[in-house]
mmCIF file of C-alpha atoms in Angstrom:
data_model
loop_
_atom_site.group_PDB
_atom_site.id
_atom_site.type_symbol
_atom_site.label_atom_id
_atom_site.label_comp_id
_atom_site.label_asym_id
_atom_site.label_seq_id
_atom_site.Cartn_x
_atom_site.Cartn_y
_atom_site.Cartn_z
ATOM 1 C CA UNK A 1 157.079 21.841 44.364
ATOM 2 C CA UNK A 2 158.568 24.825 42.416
ATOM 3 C CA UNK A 3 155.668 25.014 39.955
ATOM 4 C CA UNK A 4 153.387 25.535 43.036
ATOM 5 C CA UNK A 5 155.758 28.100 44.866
ATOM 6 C CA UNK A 6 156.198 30.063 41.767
ATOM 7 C CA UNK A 7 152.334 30.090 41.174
ATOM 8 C CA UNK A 8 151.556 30.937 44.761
ATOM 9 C CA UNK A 9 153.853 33.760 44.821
ATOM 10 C CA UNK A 10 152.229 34.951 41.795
ATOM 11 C CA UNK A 11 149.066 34.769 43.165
ATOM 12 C CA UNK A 12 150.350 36.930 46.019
ATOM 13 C CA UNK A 13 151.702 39.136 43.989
ATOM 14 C CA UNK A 14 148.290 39.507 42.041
ATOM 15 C CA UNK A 15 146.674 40.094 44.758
ATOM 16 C CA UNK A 16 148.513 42.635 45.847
ATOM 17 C CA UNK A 17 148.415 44.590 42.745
ATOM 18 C CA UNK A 18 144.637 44.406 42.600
ATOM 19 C CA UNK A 19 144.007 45.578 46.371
ATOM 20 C CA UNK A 20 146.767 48.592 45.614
ATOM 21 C CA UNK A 21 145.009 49.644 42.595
ATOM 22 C CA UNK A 22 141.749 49.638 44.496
ATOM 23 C CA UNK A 23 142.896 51.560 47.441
ATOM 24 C CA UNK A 24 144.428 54.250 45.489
ATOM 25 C CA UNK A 25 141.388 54.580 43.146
ATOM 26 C CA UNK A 26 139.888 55.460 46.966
ATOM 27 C CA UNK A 27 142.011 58.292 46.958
ATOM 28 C CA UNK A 28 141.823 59.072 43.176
ATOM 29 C CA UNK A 29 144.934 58.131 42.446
ATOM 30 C CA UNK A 30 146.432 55.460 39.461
ATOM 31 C CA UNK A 31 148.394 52.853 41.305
ATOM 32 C CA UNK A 32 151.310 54.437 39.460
ATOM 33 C CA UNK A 33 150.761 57.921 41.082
ATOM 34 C CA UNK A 34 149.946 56.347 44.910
ATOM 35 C CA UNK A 35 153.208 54.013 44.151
ATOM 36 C CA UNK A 36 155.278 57.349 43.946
ATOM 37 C CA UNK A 37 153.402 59.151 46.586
ATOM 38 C CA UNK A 38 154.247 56.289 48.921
ATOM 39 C CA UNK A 39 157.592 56.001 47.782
ATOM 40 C CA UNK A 40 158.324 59.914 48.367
ATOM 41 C CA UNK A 41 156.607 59.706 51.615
ATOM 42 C CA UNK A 42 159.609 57.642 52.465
ATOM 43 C CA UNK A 43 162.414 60.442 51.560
ATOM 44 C CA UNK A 44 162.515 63.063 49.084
ATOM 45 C CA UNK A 45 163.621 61.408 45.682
ATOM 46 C CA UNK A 46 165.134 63.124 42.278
ATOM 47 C CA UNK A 47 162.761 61.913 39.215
ATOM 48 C CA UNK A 48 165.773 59.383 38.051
ATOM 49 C CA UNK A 49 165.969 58.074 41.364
ATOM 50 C CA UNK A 50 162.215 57.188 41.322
ATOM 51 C CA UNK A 51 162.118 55.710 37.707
ATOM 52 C CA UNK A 52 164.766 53.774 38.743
ATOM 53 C CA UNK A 53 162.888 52.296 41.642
ATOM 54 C CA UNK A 54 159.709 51.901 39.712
ATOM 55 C CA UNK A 55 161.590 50.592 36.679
ATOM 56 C CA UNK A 56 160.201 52.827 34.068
ATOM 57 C CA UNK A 57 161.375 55.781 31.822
ATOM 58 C CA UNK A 58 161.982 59.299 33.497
ATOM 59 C CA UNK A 59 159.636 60.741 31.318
ATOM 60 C CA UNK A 60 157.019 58.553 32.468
ATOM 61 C CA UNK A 61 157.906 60.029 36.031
ATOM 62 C CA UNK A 62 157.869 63.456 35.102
ATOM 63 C CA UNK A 63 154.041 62.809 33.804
ATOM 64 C CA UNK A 64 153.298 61.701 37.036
ATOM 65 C CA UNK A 65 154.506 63.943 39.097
ATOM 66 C CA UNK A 66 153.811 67.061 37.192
ATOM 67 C CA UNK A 67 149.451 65.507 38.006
ATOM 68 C CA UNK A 68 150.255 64.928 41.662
ATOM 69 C CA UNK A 69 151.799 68.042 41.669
ATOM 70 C CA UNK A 70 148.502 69.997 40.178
ATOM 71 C CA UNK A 71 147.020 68.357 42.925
ATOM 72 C CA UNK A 72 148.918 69.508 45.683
ATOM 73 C CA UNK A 73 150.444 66.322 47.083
ATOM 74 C CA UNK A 74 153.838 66.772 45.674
ATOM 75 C CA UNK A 75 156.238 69.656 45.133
ATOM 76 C CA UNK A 76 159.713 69.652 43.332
ATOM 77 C CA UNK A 77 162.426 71.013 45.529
ATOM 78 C CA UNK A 78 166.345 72.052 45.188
ATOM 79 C CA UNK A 79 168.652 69.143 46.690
ATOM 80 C CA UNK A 80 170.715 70.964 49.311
ATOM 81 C CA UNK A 81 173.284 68.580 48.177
ATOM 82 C CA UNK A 82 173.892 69.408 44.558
ATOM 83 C CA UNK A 83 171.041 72.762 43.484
ATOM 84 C CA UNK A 84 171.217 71.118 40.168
ATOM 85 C CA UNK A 85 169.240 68.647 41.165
ATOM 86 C CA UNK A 86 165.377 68.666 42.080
ATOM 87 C CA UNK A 87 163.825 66.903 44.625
ATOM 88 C CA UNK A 88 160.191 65.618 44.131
ATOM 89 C CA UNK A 89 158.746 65.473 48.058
ATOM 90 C CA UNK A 90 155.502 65.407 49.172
ATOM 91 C CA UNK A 91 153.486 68.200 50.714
ATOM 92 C CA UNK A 92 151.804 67.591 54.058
ATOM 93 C CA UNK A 93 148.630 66.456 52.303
ATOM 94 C CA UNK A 94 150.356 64.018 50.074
ATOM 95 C CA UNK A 95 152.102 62.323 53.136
ATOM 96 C CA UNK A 96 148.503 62.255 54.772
ATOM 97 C CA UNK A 97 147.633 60.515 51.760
ATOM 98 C CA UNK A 98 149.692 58.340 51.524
ATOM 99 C CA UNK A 99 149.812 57.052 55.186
ATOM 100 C CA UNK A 100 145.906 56.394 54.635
ATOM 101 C CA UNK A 101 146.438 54.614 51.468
ATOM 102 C CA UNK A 102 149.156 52.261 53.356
ATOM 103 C CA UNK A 103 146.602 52.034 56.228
ATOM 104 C CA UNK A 104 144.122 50.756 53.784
ATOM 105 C CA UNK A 105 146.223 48.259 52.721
ATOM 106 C CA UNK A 106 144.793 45.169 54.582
ATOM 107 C CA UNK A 107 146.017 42.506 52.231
ATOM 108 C CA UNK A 108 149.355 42.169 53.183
ATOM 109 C CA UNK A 109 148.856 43.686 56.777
ATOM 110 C CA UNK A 110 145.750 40.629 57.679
ATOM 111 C CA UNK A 111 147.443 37.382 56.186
ATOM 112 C CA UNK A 112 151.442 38.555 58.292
ATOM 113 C CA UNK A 113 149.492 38.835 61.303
ATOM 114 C CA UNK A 114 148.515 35.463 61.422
ATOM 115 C CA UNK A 115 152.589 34.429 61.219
ATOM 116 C CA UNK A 116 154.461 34.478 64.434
ATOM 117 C CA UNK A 117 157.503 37.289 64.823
ATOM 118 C CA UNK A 118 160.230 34.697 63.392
ATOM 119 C CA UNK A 119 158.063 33.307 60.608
ATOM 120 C CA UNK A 120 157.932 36.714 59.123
ATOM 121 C CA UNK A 121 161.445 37.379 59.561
ATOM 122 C CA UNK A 122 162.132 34.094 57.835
ATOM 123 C CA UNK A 123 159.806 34.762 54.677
ATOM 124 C CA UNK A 124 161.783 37.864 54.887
ATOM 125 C CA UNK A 125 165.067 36.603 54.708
ATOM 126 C CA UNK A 126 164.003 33.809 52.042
ATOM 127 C CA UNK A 127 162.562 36.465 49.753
ATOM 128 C CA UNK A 128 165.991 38.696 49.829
ATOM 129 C CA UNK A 129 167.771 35.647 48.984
ATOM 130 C CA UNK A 130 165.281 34.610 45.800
ATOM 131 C CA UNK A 131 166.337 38.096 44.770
ATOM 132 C CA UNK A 132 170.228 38.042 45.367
#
């Protein structure tokens, strides 16, 4: 039974990556840069804050947003909290973006609408408790 749930859940996790690299080639975008344009559509984030979250190098981050940036759907900002610190955020077209690169996201959307309200909410509570 484990062997099976492990491979399922890597098949769904496949999946996923395959369908998100697809939609943001729509949008001409790696699935790197549409994975920090939808992050930042979320809340302004400093560059650590987002390699920590993607769990990669800050330098990688930098690379990625200095391209979004070029193309006008991110800008770096002061944190009012600490002016030391720079916010990347996205500009009104790169939260457009990236709400029509999460609406073209059907994979996930399709196969939760077929589970009822407390079915989700249980296969969400079982997946925070796989990862502690």
């Amino acid at each position: 039974m484990t062997v099976e749930v492990v491979e399922l859940i890597g098949d769904v996790v496949a999946r996923y990556h395959m369908e998100y690299e697809e939609a943001a080639a729509r949008h001409q975008l790696t699935g790197a840069q549409a994975k920090v344009l939808t992050l930042l559509s979320l809340e302004p984030l400093p560059m650590r804050r987002i390699a920590q979250k993607l769990r990669c190098e800050p330098s990688n981050v930098t690379g990625i947003i200095d391209r979004l940036e070029t193309r006008g759907l991110v800008e770096r900002r002061p944190d009012p909290a600490d002016r030391r610190v720079k916010l990347a955020a996205p500009t009104e077209e790169g939260a457009e973006t990236a709400e029509r690169l999460r609406e073209s996201l059907d994979f996930a959307r399709e196969p939760l609408a077929g589970l009822s309200a407390e079915e989700r909410t249980a296969l969400r509570d079982l997946l925070k408790r796989m990862l502690g």
